[in-house]
mmCIF file of C-alpha atoms and ligand atoms in Angstrom:
data_model
loop_
_atom_site.group_PDB
_atom_site.id
_atom_site.type_symbol
_atom_site.label_atom_id
_atom_site.label_comp_id
_atom_site.label_asym_id
_atom_site.label_seq_id
_atom_site.Cartn_x
_atom_site.Cartn_y
_atom_site.Cartn_z
ATOM 1 C CA MET D 17 -42.189 -35.325 28.754
ATOM 2 C CA GLY D 18 -42.686 -31.310 27.576
ATOM 3 C CA ARG D 19 -43.947 -28.949 30.201
ATOM 4 C CA ARG D 20 -47.251 -28.129 28.585
ATOM 5 C CA LYS D 21 -47.952 -31.796 28.001
ATOM 6 C CA LYS D 22 -47.438 -32.238 31.751
ATOM 7 C CA ILE D 23 -49.571 -29.634 32.978
ATOM 8 C CA VAL D 24 -52.217 -31.091 30.325
ATOM 9 C CA GLN D 25 -51.666 -34.560 32.359
ATOM 10 C CA GLU D 26 -52.108 -32.778 35.666
ATOM 11 C CA CYS D 27 -55.223 -30.826 34.545
ATOM 12 C CA GLU D 28 -56.787 -34.105 33.076
ATOM 13 C CA ARG D 29 -56.417 -36.041 36.503
ATOM 14 C CA LEU D 30 -57.718 -32.658 38.586
ATOM 15 C CA MET D 31 -60.973 -32.765 35.895
ATOM 16 C CA ASP D 32 -62.256 -35.869 37.942
ATOM 17 C CA GLU D 33 -61.994 -34.279 41.163
ATOM 18 C CA PRO D 34 -64.419 -31.662 41.624
ATOM 19 C CA GLU D 35 -63.746 -30.385 44.833
ATOM 20 C CA ASN D 36 -60.638 -29.436 43.724
ATOM 21 C CA ILE D 37 -61.715 -27.383 40.885
ATOM 22 C CA ARG D 38 -62.600 -23.305 40.448
ATOM 23 C CA ASN D 39 -64.439 -22.302 37.754
ATOM 24 C CA ILE D 40 -63.723 -18.730 37.622
ATOM 25 C CA ALA D 41 -63.840 -15.240 35.602
ATOM 26 C CA ILE D 42 -62.248 -12.185 36.140
ATOM 27 C CA ALA D 43 -63.944 -9.053 34.909
ATOM 28 C CA ALA D 44 -63.615 -5.586 35.325
ATOM 29 C CA HIS D 45 -64.150 -1.932 33.871
ATOM 30 C CA VAL D 46 -62.322 -1.380 30.877
ATOM 31 C CA ASP D 47 -58.383 -0.381 31.415
ATOM 32 C CA HIS D 48 -58.719 -1.421 35.228
ATOM 33 C CA GLY D 49 -56.375 -4.085 34.347
ATOM 34 C CA LYS D 50 -58.010 -7.510 33.664
ATOM 35 C CA THR D 51 -55.534 -9.048 31.346
ATOM 36 C CA THR D 52 -52.428 -7.751 33.054
ATOM 37 C CA LEU D 53 -53.900 -9.628 36.047
ATOM 38 C CA SER D 54 -54.928 -12.846 34.042
ATOM 39 C CA ASP D 55 -51.095 -12.953 32.548
ATOM 40 C CA ASN D 56 -49.851 -12.412 36.106
ATOM 41 C CA LEU D 57 -52.149 -15.694 36.866
ATOM 42 C CA LEU D 58 -50.739 -17.745 33.964
ATOM 43 C CA ALA D 59 -47.266 -17.083 34.469
ATOM 44 C CA GLY D 60 -47.638 -17.606 38.094
ATOM 45 C CA ALA D 61 -49.128 -21.091 37.264
ATOM 46 C CA GLY D 62 -46.072 -21.885 34.756
ATOM 47 C CA MET D 63 -48.091 -21.355 31.288
ATOM 48 C CA ILE D 64 -46.540 -18.443 30.368
ATOM 49 C CA SER D 65 -42.939 -16.795 31.254
ATOM 50 C CA ASP D 66 -42.817 -14.357 34.228
ATOM 51 C CA GLU D 67 -40.917 -11.598 32.133
ATOM 52 C CA THR D 68 -43.370 -11.863 29.269
ATOM 53 C CA ALA D 69 -46.852 -11.477 31.690
ATOM 54 C CA GLY D 70 -48.249 -8.591 31.173
ATOM 55 C CA GLU D 71 -46.927 -7.787 27.609
ATOM 56 C CA GLN D 72 -47.559 -11.038 25.987
ATOM 57 C CA LEU D 73 -51.142 -10.796 26.838
ATOM 58 C CA ALA D 74 -51.795 -14.121 26.056
ATOM 59 C CA MET D 75 -55.554 -14.249 26.931
ATOM 60 C CA ASP D 76 -56.041 -11.602 23.663
ATOM 61 C CA THR D 77 -56.316 -14.048 21.288
ATOM 62 C CA GLU D 78 -57.495 -11.920 18.551
ATOM 63 C CA GLU D 79 -55.233 -9.945 16.300
ATOM 64 C CA ASP D 80 -57.347 -6.929 16.522
ATOM 65 C CA GLU D 81 -57.844 -7.191 20.110
ATOM 66 C CA GLN D 82 -54.065 -6.977 20.411
ATOM 67 C CA GLU D 83 -54.120 -4.057 18.042
ATOM 68 C CA ARG D 84 -56.827 -2.260 19.686
ATOM 69 C CA GLY D 85 -55.821 -2.912 23.514
ATOM 70 C CA ILE D 86 -59.157 -4.081 24.565
ATOM 71 C CA THR D 87 -60.442 -7.833 25.254
ATOM 72 C CA ILE D 88 -63.148 -8.740 22.846
ATOM 73 C CA ASP D 89 -63.454 -12.245 22.821
ATOM 74 C CA ALA D 90 -63.839 -14.373 26.503
ATOM 75 C CA ALA D 91 -61.164 -16.825 26.070
ATOM 76 C CA ASN D 92 -60.565 -19.759 28.586
ATOM 77 C CA VAL D 93 -57.674 -21.282 29.885
ATOM 78 C CA SER D 94 -57.092 -23.962 32.433
ATOM 79 C CA MET D 95 -54.285 -23.732 35.272
ATOM 80 C CA THR D 96 -52.844 -25.817 38.181
ATOM 81 C CA HIS D 97 -51.990 -24.002 41.423
ATOM 82 C CA GLU D 98 -51.159 -25.519 44.864
ATOM 83 C CA TYR D 99 -52.700 -24.594 48.355
ATOM 84 C CA GLU D 100 -52.536 -26.101 51.266
ATOM 85 C CA ASP D 101 -50.645 -29.035 49.878
ATOM 86 C CA THR D 102 -53.528 -29.970 47.288
ATOM 87 C CA ASN D 103 -53.309 -29.137 43.583
ATOM 88 C CA HIS D 104 -56.157 -27.256 42.324
ATOM 89 C CA LEU D 105 -57.569 -26.948 38.744
ATOM 90 C CA ILE D 106 -58.406 -23.652 38.183
ATOM 91 C CA ASN D 107 -60.592 -23.067 34.886
ATOM 92 C CA LEU D 108 -60.242 -18.955 34.510
ATOM 93 C CA ILE D 109 -62.541 -17.321 31.701
ATOM 94 C CA ASP D 110 -61.664 -13.956 30.515
ATOM 95 C CA THR D 111 -64.015 -11.389 30.039
ATOM 96 C CA PRO D 112 -64.280 -8.720 27.867
ATOM 97 C CA GLY D 113 -63.608 -5.322 29.615
ATOM 98 C CA HIS D 114 -65.672 -3.371 27.071
ATOM 99 C CA VAL D 115 -68.925 -1.568 27.112
ATOM 100 C CA ASP D 116 -70.089 -2.810 23.804
ATOM 101 C CA PHE D 117 -69.129 -6.745 24.618
ATOM 102 C CA GLY D 118 -71.715 -6.595 27.907
ATOM 103 C CA GLY D 119 -73.559 -9.884 26.303
ATOM 104 C CA ASP D 120 -70.174 -12.244 26.556
ATOM 105 C CA VAL D 121 -69.503 -11.110 30.032
ATOM 106 C CA THR D 122 -73.108 -12.534 30.960
ATOM 107 C CA ARG D 123 -72.804 -15.655 29.005
ATOM 108 C CA ALA D 124 -69.259 -16.546 30.729
ATOM 109 C CA MET D 125 -70.877 -15.900 34.221
ATOM 110 C CA ARG D 126 -73.007 -18.799 33.276
ATOM 111 C CA ALA D 127 -70.458 -20.893 33.269
ATOM 112 C CA VAL D 128 -68.233 -19.993 36.432
ATOM 113 C CA ASP D 129 -68.710 -20.004 40.071
ATOM 114 C CA GLY D 130 -66.981 -17.175 41.209
ATOM 115 C CA ALA D 131 -66.004 -13.673 39.854
ATOM 116 C CA LEU D 132 -62.676 -11.958 40.683
ATOM 117 C CA VAL D 133 -63.649 -7.894 40.152
ATOM 118 C CA VAL D 134 -60.594 -5.869 39.472
ATOM 119 C CA VAL D 135 -61.141 -2.069 40.687
ATOM 120 C CA ASP D 136 -58.805 0.319 39.313
ATOM 121 C CA ALA D 137 -57.757 1.775 43.030
ATOM 122 C CA VAL D 138 -57.127 5.515 41.504
ATOM 123 C CA GLU D 139 -60.728 5.257 39.656
ATOM 124 C CA GLY D 140 -62.441 3.768 41.769
ATOM 125 C CA ALA D 141 -65.658 1.309 41.408
ATOM 126 C CA MET D 142 -67.385 2.175 37.742
ATOM 127 C CA PRO D 143 -70.048 1.725 35.761
ATOM 128 C CA GLN D 144 -69.111 -1.496 34.428
ATOM 129 C CA THR D 145 -67.844 -2.499 37.757
ATOM 130 C CA GLU D 146 -71.576 -1.798 38.837
ATOM 131 C CA THR D 147 -72.739 -4.135 35.690
ATOM 132 C CA VAL D 148 -70.597 -6.996 36.258
ATOM 133 C CA LEU D 149 -71.237 -7.172 39.754
ATOM 134 C CA ARG D 150 -74.941 -7.352 38.576
ATOM 135 C CA GLN D 151 -74.202 -10.056 35.874
ATOM 136 C CA ALA D 152 -72.390 -12.067 38.603
ATOM 137 C CA LEU D 153 -74.932 -11.635 41.143
ATOM 138 C CA ARG D 154 -77.929 -12.624 39.237
ATOM 139 C CA GLU D 155 -76.176 -15.857 38.121
ATOM 140 C CA GLY D 156 -75.193 -16.965 41.677
ATOM 141 C CA VAL D 157 -71.699 -16.366 41.035
ATOM 142 C CA LYS D 158 -69.499 -15.271 44.411
ATOM 143 C CA PRO D 159 -68.085 -12.198 43.579
ATOM 144 C CA THR D 160 -64.397 -11.046 45.348
ATOM 145 C CA LEU D 161 -62.068 -8.134 44.801
ATOM 146 C CA PHE D 162 -58.884 -7.297 43.917
ATOM 147 C CA ILE D 163 -57.508 -3.449 43.784
ATOM 148 C CA ASN D 164 -55.406 -2.963 41.201
ATOM 149 C CA LYS D 165 -52.447 0.045 40.704
ATOM 150 C CA VAL D 166 -51.967 0.177 43.885
ATOM 151 C CA ASP D 167 -48.484 1.237 43.309
ATOM 152 C CA ARG D 168 -49.863 4.363 41.726
ATOM 153 C CA LEU D 169 -51.149 5.496 45.141
ATOM 154 C CA ILE D 170 -47.768 5.214 46.441
ATOM 155 C CA SER D 171 -45.455 6.390 44.108
ATOM 156 C CA GLU D 172 -47.117 8.673 41.501
ATOM 157 C CA LEU D 173 -49.689 10.018 44.253
ATOM 158 C CA GLN D 174 -46.975 10.083 46.795
ATOM 159 C CA GLU D 175 -50.142 9.020 49.478
ATOM 160 C CA GLY D 176 -49.525 8.537 52.968
ATOM 161 C CA PRO D 177 -50.339 5.397 54.892
ATOM 162 C CA GLU D 178 -53.641 6.859 56.215
ATOM 163 C CA GLU D 179 -54.561 8.900 53.164
ATOM 164 C CA MET D 180 -53.894 5.024 51.377
ATOM 165 C CA GLN D 181 -56.037 3.564 53.765
ATOM 166 C CA GLN D 182 -58.779 5.669 53.388
ATOM 167 C CA ARG D 183 -58.638 5.432 49.954
ATOM 168 C CA LEU D 184 -58.981 1.698 49.830
ATOM 169 C CA LEU D 185 -61.790 1.357 52.217
ATOM 170 C CA SER D 186 -64.078 3.761 50.199
ATOM 171 C CA VAL D 187 -63.215 1.223 47.322
ATOM 172 C CA ILE D 188 -64.425 -1.564 49.440
ATOM 173 C CA HIS D 189 -67.595 0.169 50.631
ATOM 174 C CA ASP D 190 -68.376 1.228 47.711
ATOM 175 C CA VAL D 191 -68.475 -1.907 46.233
ATOM 176 C CA ASN D 192 -70.219 -3.595 48.847
ATOM 177 C CA GLU D 193 -72.790 -0.831 48.818
ATOM 178 C CA LEU D 194 -73.468 -1.736 45.143
ATOM 179 C CA ILE D 195 -73.341 -5.612 46.212
ATOM 180 C CA ARG D 196 -76.114 -5.267 49.329
ATOM 181 C CA GLY D 197 -77.670 -2.884 46.825
ATOM 182 C CA MET D 198 -78.354 -6.150 44.350
ATOM 183 C CA THR D 199 -78.673 -9.051 46.915
ATOM 184 C CA GLN D 200 -81.562 -7.184 48.968
ATOM 185 C CA ASP D 201 -84.358 -9.414 47.116
ATOM 186 C CA MET D 202 -82.178 -12.716 47.161
ATOM 187 C CA ASP D 203 -84.510 -15.529 48.952
ATOM 188 C CA ASP D 204 -81.346 -17.119 50.250
ATOM 189 C CA ILE D 205 -79.237 -15.270 52.908
ATOM 190 C CA ASP D 206 -75.762 -15.720 52.068
ATOM 191 C CA ASP D 207 -73.842 -12.466 52.364
ATOM 192 C CA TRP D 208 -72.229 -11.928 49.209
ATOM 193 C CA THR D 209 -70.007 -8.587 50.202
ATOM 194 C CA VAL D 210 -66.464 -8.926 50.462
ATOM 195 C CA SER D 211 -63.890 -8.022 53.530
ATOM 196 C CA VAL D 212 -60.371 -7.659 54.132
ATOM 197 C CA GLU D 213 -60.754 -9.459 57.212
ATOM 198 C CA GLU D 214 -62.271 -12.683 55.412
ATOM 199 C CA GLY D 215 -59.668 -12.688 52.504
ATOM 200 C CA THR D 216 -61.896 -11.913 50.209
ATOM 201 C CA VAL D 217 -60.529 -8.500 49.426
ATOM 202 C CA GLY D 218 -56.958 -8.183 47.453
ATOM 203 C CA PHE D 219 -54.341 -5.383 47.037
ATOM 204 C CA GLY D 220 -51.588 -4.774 44.875
ATOM 205 C CA SER D 221 -50.205 -4.039 41.128
ATOM 206 C CA ALA D 222 -50.714 -6.188 38.454
ATOM 207 C CA LEU D 223 -48.032 -4.284 36.644
ATOM 208 C CA TYR D 224 -45.524 -4.871 38.836
ATOM 209 C CA LYS D 225 -46.807 -8.165 39.804
ATOM 210 C CA TRP D 226 -47.000 -7.860 43.632
ATOM 211 C CA GLY D 227 -50.451 -8.472 45.700
ATOM 212 C CA VAL D 228 -51.509 -8.592 49.251
ATOM 213 C CA SER D 229 -54.706 -9.780 51.217
ATOM 214 C CA MET D 230 -54.864 -10.170 55.230
ATOM 215 C CA PRO D 231 -53.830 -14.234 55.018
ATOM 216 C CA SER D 232 -51.076 -13.355 52.555
ATOM 217 C CA MET D 233 -49.406 -10.636 55.155
ATOM 218 C CA GLN D 234 -49.848 -12.885 58.047
ATOM 219 C CA ARG D 235 -48.196 -15.533 56.237
ATOM 220 C CA THR D 236 -45.147 -13.065 54.831
ATOM 221 C CA GLY D 237 -45.022 -11.085 58.055
ATOM 222 C CA MET D 238 -45.050 -7.958 55.662
ATOM 223 C CA ASP D 239 -47.135 -5.190 56.838
ATOM 224 C CA PHE D 240 -48.191 -2.348 54.640
ATOM 225 C CA GLY D 241 -45.280 0.420 55.472
ATOM 226 C CA GLU D 242 -42.954 -2.006 54.341
ATOM 227 C CA ILE D 243 -44.537 -2.479 51.392
ATOM 228 C CA MET D 244 -44.593 0.805 50.263
ATOM 229 C CA ASP D 245 -41.354 1.433 51.575
ATOM 230 C CA LEU D 246 -40.084 -1.191 48.545
ATOM 231 C CA GLU D 247 -42.659 0.245 45.919
ATOM 232 C CA ARG D 248 -41.664 3.681 46.744
ATOM 233 C CA ASN D 249 -37.866 3.106 46.385
ATOM 234 C CA ASP D 250 -38.223 0.864 43.381
ATOM 235 C CA LYS D 251 -37.555 -2.480 44.553
ATOM 236 C CA ARG D 252 -40.664 -3.743 43.085
ATOM 237 C CA GLN D 253 -38.573 -6.840 41.855
ATOM 238 C CA GLU D 254 -37.735 -7.773 45.498
ATOM 239 C CA LEU D 255 -41.447 -6.962 46.347
ATOM 240 C CA HIS D 256 -42.655 -9.354 43.535
ATOM 241 C CA GLU D 257 -40.417 -12.031 44.933
ATOM 242 C CA ARG D 258 -41.504 -11.753 48.311
ATOM 243 C CA THR D 259 -45.379 -11.255 47.657
ATOM 244 C CA PRO D 260 -46.107 -12.434 43.965
ATOM 245 C CA LEU D 261 -49.740 -11.377 43.050
ATOM 246 C CA SER D 262 -50.513 -14.665 41.572
ATOM 247 C CA ASP D 263 -49.629 -16.779 44.564
ATOM 248 C CA VAL D 264 -52.045 -14.231 46.350
ATOM 249 C CA VAL D 265 -54.826 -13.915 44.025
ATOM 250 C CA LEU D 266 -54.596 -17.864 43.206
ATOM 251 C CA ASP D 267 -54.627 -18.364 47.177
ATOM 252 C CA MET D 268 -57.717 -16.542 47.399
ATOM 253 C CA VAL D 269 -59.657 -18.177 44.505
ATOM 254 C CA CYS D 270 -58.692 -21.875 45.895
ATOM 255 C CA GLU D 271 -60.031 -20.576 49.516
ATOM 256 C CA HIS D 272 -62.911 -18.196 48.925
ATOM 257 C CA PHE D 273 -64.519 -19.368 45.719
ATOM 258 C CA PRO D 274 -66.964 -22.249 45.704
ATOM 259 C CA ASN D 275 -65.578 -25.166 43.824
ATOM 260 C CA PRO D 276 -68.660 -27.015 41.759
ATOM 261 C CA VAL D 277 -70.094 -29.512 44.270
ATOM 262 C CA ASP D 278 -70.894 -26.849 46.684
ATOM 263 C CA ALA D 279 -71.927 -24.370 43.848
ATOM 264 C CA GLN D 280 -74.164 -26.526 41.526
ATOM 265 C CA PRO D 281 -76.834 -27.430 44.361
ATOM 266 C CA MET D 282 -77.280 -23.434 44.622
ATOM 267 C CA ARG D 283 -76.720 -22.341 40.656
ATOM 268 C CA ILE D 284 -79.027 -24.987 39.526
ATOM 269 C CA PRO D 285 -82.185 -23.792 40.846
ATOM 270 C CA ARG D 286 -81.289 -20.017 39.856
ATOM 271 C CA ILE D 287 -80.697 -20.824 36.023
ATOM 272 C CA TRP D 288 -82.767 -23.987 35.436
ATOM 273 C CA ARG D 289 -86.504 -24.201 35.588
ATOM 274 C CA GLY D 290 -86.785 -27.896 35.014
ATOM 275 C CA ASP D 291 -88.411 -30.254 37.800
ATOM 276 C CA ASP D 292 -86.465 -30.177 40.897
ATOM 277 C CA GLU D 293 -87.416 -33.728 41.723
ATOM 278 C CA SER D 294 -86.198 -35.413 38.674
ATOM 279 C CA ASP D 295 -82.801 -37.542 38.676
ATOM 280 C CA LEU D 296 -81.643 -35.207 36.510
ATOM 281 C CA ALA D 297 -82.145 -32.265 39.032
ATOM 282 C CA GLU D 298 -80.262 -34.216 41.163
ATOM 283 C CA THR D 299 -77.220 -35.373 39.125
ATOM 284 C CA MET D 300 -76.717 -31.586 38.450
ATOM 285 C CA ARG D 301 -76.803 -30.771 41.854
ATOM 286 C CA LEU D 302 -74.387 -33.892 42.850
ATOM 287 C CA VAL D 303 -71.799 -33.026 39.826
ATOM 288 C CA ASP D 304 -72.094 -36.357 38.871
ATOM 289 C CA GLU D 305 -69.987 -37.321 36.222
ATOM 290 C CA ASP D 306 -71.755 -41.005 35.618
ATOM 291 C CA GLY D 307 -75.156 -39.169 35.314
ATOM 292 C CA GLU D 308 -76.922 -38.022 31.567
ATOM 293 C CA VAL D 309 -74.883 -35.222 29.984
ATOM 294 C CA VAL D 310 -75.646 -31.428 30.136
ATOM 295 C CA PHE D 311 -73.341 -29.129 29.227
ATOM 296 C CA MET D 312 -74.235 -25.180 28.493
ATOM 297 C CA VAL D 313 -72.787 -23.314 26.178
ATOM 298 C CA THR D 314 -71.520 -19.952 26.719
ATOM 299 C CA ASP D 315 -69.602 -19.135 23.834
ATOM 300 C CA ILE D 316 -69.092 -19.864 20.432
ATOM 301 C CA ALA D 317 -65.200 -19.581 18.594
ATOM 302 C CA MET D 318 -63.976 -19.698 15.074
ATOM 303 C CA ASP D 319 -61.284 -21.933 14.881
ATOM 304 C CA PRO D 320 -59.201 -22.265 11.559
ATOM 305 C CA HIS D 321 -58.844 -26.177 11.450
ATOM 306 C CA ALA D 322 -61.566 -27.270 13.348
ATOM 307 C CA GLY D 323 -64.029 -24.875 12.780
ATOM 308 C CA GLU D 324 -66.821 -24.065 15.033
ATOM 309 C CA VAL D 325 -65.808 -24.704 18.795
ATOM 310 C CA ALA D 326 -68.305 -24.495 21.376
ATOM 311 C CA SER D 327 -67.110 -23.874 25.127
ATOM 312 C CA GLY D 328 -69.442 -23.986 28.068
ATOM 313 C CA ARG D 329 -69.995 -25.532 31.726
ATOM 314 C CA VAL D 330 -70.502 -29.335 32.115
ATOM 315 C CA PHE D 331 -72.827 -29.470 34.574
ATOM 316 C CA SER D 332 -73.973 -33.515 34.607
ATOM 317 C CA GLY D 333 -72.139 -36.697 32.747
ATOM 318 C CA SER D 334 -68.909 -36.540 30.984
ATOM 319 C CA LEU D 335 -68.162 -35.371 27.692
ATOM 320 C CA GLU D 336 -67.082 -37.598 25.032
ATOM 321 C CA LYS D 337 -65.569 -37.945 21.323
ATOM 322 C CA GLY D 338 -68.723 -39.507 19.456
ATOM 323 C CA GLN D 339 -71.546 -38.786 21.759
ATOM 324 C CA GLU D 340 -74.899 -37.970 19.721
ATOM 325 C CA LEU D 341 -76.565 -35.069 21.891
ATOM 326 C CA TYR D 342 -79.777 -32.985 21.349
ATOM 327 C CA VAL D 343 -79.309 -29.067 21.118
ATOM 328 C CA SER D 344 -82.219 -27.420 22.462
ATOM 329 C CA GLY D 345 -84.308 -25.560 20.172
ATOM 330 C CA THR D 346 -83.239 -27.592 17.069
ATOM 331 C CA ALA D 347 -84.212 -31.076 15.943
ATOM 332 C CA GLY D 348 -82.047 -34.141 15.834
ATOM 333 C CA LYS D 349 -78.751 -34.603 17.351
ATOM 334 C CA ASN D 350 -75.130 -33.786 16.907
ATOM 335 C CA ARG D 351 -72.224 -35.635 17.111
ATOM 336 C CA VAL D 352 -69.397 -34.363 19.299
ATOM 337 C CA GLN D 353 -66.270 -34.815 17.242
ATOM 338 C CA SER D 354 -63.560 -33.709 19.550
ATOM 339 C CA VAL D 355 -63.660 -32.721 23.364
ATOM 340 C CA GLY D 356 -60.919 -30.610 25.261
ATOM 341 C CA ILE D 357 -59.784 -27.925 26.959
ATOM 342 C CA TYR D 358 -57.960 -24.493 27.060
ATOM 343 C CA MET D 359 -54.657 -23.842 27.727
ATOM 344 C CA GLY D 360 -53.237 -20.403 27.336
ATOM 345 C CA GLY D 361 -55.478 -19.436 24.356
ATOM 346 C CA GLU D 362 -54.874 -22.781 22.384
ATOM 347 C CA ARG D 363 -57.594 -25.818 22.655
ATOM 348 C CA GLU D 364 -55.810 -29.032 23.802
ATOM 349 C CA GLU D 365 -57.627 -32.380 23.056
ATOM 350 C CA VAL D 366 -58.651 -34.679 26.085
ATOM 351 C CA ASP D 367 -60.413 -38.151 26.354
ATOM 352 C CA HIS D 368 -63.362 -36.669 28.373
ATOM 353 C CA VAL D 369 -64.274 -33.667 30.496
ATOM 354 C CA PRO D 370 -66.350 -34.578 33.405
ATOM 355 C CA ALA D 371 -68.679 -32.737 35.135
ATOM 356 C CA GLY D 372 -67.813 -29.258 36.611
ATOM 357 C CA ASN D 373 -65.630 -28.483 34.294
ATOM 358 C CA ILE D 374 -65.584 -25.978 31.120
ATOM 359 C CA ALA D 375 -64.893 -27.718 28.022
ATOM 360 C CA ALA D 376 -64.317 -27.189 24.489
ATOM 361 C CA VAL D 377 -66.249 -29.281 22.111
ATOM 362 C CA THR D 378 -66.301 -29.464 18.232
ATOM 363 C CA GLY D 379 -68.746 -31.203 15.911
ATOM 364 C CA LEU D 380 -71.897 -29.252 17.959
ATOM 365 C CA ARG D 381 -72.975 -27.916 14.251
ATOM 366 C CA ASP D 382 -76.572 -26.352 15.557
ATOM 367 C CA ALA D 383 -75.423 -25.168 18.751
ATOM 368 C CA ILE D 384 -75.085 -21.290 19.656
ATOM 369 C CA ALA D 385 -74.078 -19.281 22.553
ATOM 370 C CA GLY D 386 -76.784 -20.501 25.208
ATOM 371 C CA SER D 387 -77.581 -23.770 23.719
ATOM 372 C CA THR D 388 -78.725 -26.861 26.195
ATOM 373 C CA VAL D 389 -77.042 -29.748 24.979
ATOM 374 C CA SER D 390 -77.498 -32.977 26.817
ATOM 375 C CA SER D 391 -77.731 -36.730 26.210
ATOM 376 C CA ILE D 392 -81.834 -36.821 27.074
ATOM 377 C CA GLU D 393 -84.165 -34.322 26.018
ATOM 378 C CA MET D 394 -84.723 -31.393 28.793
ATOM 379 C CA THR D 395 -85.969 -28.423 29.557
ATOM 380 C CA PRO D 396 -83.336 -25.998 28.335
ATOM 381 C CA PHE D 397 -81.405 -23.445 31.155
ATOM 382 C CA GLU D 398 -82.916 -20.315 31.596
ATOM 383 C CA SER D 399 -81.790 -18.021 28.652
ATOM 384 C CA ILE D 400 -79.066 -15.576 29.424
ATOM 385 C CA GLU D 401 -79.951 -11.948 29.269
ATOM 386 C CA HIS D 402 -77.851 -9.363 28.099
ATOM 387 C CA ILE D 403 -78.090 -6.534 31.174
ATOM 388 C CA SER D 404 -77.483 -3.026 29.800
ATOM 389 C CA GLU D 405 -75.442 -0.903 31.134
ATOM 390 C CA PRO D 406 -74.843 3.240 30.773
ATOM 391 C CA VAL D 407 -73.247 4.207 27.898
ATOM 392 C CA ILE D 408 -69.815 5.304 28.794
ATOM 393 C CA THR D 409 -67.089 6.755 26.639
ATOM 394 C CA LYS D 410 -63.675 5.285 27.252
ATOM 395 C CA SER D 411 -61.132 8.178 29.736
HETATM 396 P P1 GDP S 225 -57.953 -4.347 30.836
HETATM 397 O O1 GDP S 225 -58.770 -3.339 30.085
HETATM 398 O O2 GDP S 225 -58.992 -3.962 32.378
HETATM 399 O O3 GDP S 225 -58.034 -5.615 30.607
HETATM 400 O O4 GDP S 225 -56.646 -3.611 31.590
HETATM 401 P P2 GDP S 225 -55.140 -3.845 30.790
HETATM 402 O O5 GDP S 225 -54.738 -4.943 31.513
HETATM 403 O O6 GDP S 225 -55.271 -3.831 29.690
HETATM 404 O O7 GDP S 225 -54.505 -2.577 31.717
HETATM 405 C C1 GDP S 225 -54.865 -1.170 31.030
HETATM 406 C C2 GDP S 225 -53.523 -0.091 31.124
HETATM 407 O O8 GDP S 225 -53.385 -0.205 32.644
HETATM 408 C C3 GDP S 225 -52.213 -1.184 30.771
HETATM 409 O O9 GDP S 225 -51.569 0.139 30.482
HETATM 410 C C4 GDP S 225 -51.408 -1.440 32.126
HETATM 411 O O10 GDP S 225 -50.150 -1.440 31.653
HETATM 412 C C5 GDP S 225 -51.694 -0.599 33.245
HETATM 413 N N1 GDP S 225 -51.991 -1.475 34.110
HETATM 414 C C6 GDP S 225 -52.366 -2.832 34.795
HETATM 415 N N2 GDP S 225 -51.978 -2.857 35.938
HETATM 416 C C7 GDP S 225 -51.665 -1.745 36.534
HETATM 417 C C8 GDP S 225 -50.853 -1.564 37.618
HETATM 418 O O11 GDP S 225 -51.218 -2.562 38.985
HETATM 419 N N3 GDP S 225 -50.491 -0.752 38.087
HETATM 420 C C9 GDP S 225 -49.908 0.601 36.764
HETATM 421 N N4 GDP S 225 -49.783 1.328 37.047
HETATM 422 N N5 GDP S 225 -50.740 0.236 35.546
HETATM 423 C C10 GDP S 225 -51.286 -1.112 35.609
#
């Protein structure tokens, strides 16, 4: 059996274990390294070869994206990662990094429970960092922070340990100030800020494929001094092998992002205004795969063979071929032609996609991004508002 087939089988197995699923987005200001980081994660999970990560830009599926070097369409990919002896299914949604595509970022946030916010260590938090944080928090999506391009502080700007520490702390401080400002009026008292000590902040270099966090440093025994020495002396391969970025980030994802069972009870009241005493509300809170089907479409993509593919989040029930489903705002029902998951830009058909997962569905001809698709007529999800952002130019 081919490697790809094995990965698909393992993903299918894990889809039925919502406790071990993490639905995440990576979001960043343009050029801060989101695509390079995504490729690292795919390579770490065995989806693309290690050597080509960062060059292949597997997440940039559209041709003009590769030419322009910016990510346009939110592409999805599923991968597996072993953390604390348990295999996890990580459904990653890549988000556009360019200001013009803010609407897609907001839609992607509806499908996920955690957002890895990437910030360039040299540039610090930028206007779009603020926008993606706002989009995440409004959807009840938990942020963590990855400070990227730390190699530049060490090798290019030749910063000493104290200077570097100050700079990293100031990035964290700025991000937390933004988060605090956005969560003041929230009803729940959850602390949404990020912290090095808690392990919700990682640092490193997506380009040279190394990364660290407080838990990873404790595990590997490496300290910042040693990391700086290796980076400065061009021993980046050694650095990558001893503290690979993908492990550090995927461990952080498994440890700190909520699984759908923990996330949905908190998120459903935020994004759905239907009767919270109803059976449907209960099945969504419980991520019950035996309940009615509830699927929220967050993106429609064109497939040259299959036509329109609707991707989004299954909040309840289980999507299967042949189901006749209501599409909010339209009359009649649509018949599901196929259900699948994304594997590095390609769609892989599977038998069913249960609650708590990201699915790719064909046959929903009336669906648009934002549609609620369900097996019974229901109050649709709240519409996904586009948060406008300050006009900035690419430097
Ligand atoms: P995106 O727009 O956020 O997806 O950013 P990309 O991943 O396309 O990266 C933008 C540019 O920054 C590219 O030229 C990358 O090679 C470079 N880059 C990404 N990560 C790093 C890093 O860790 N260190 C350095 N020095 N450059 C990086």
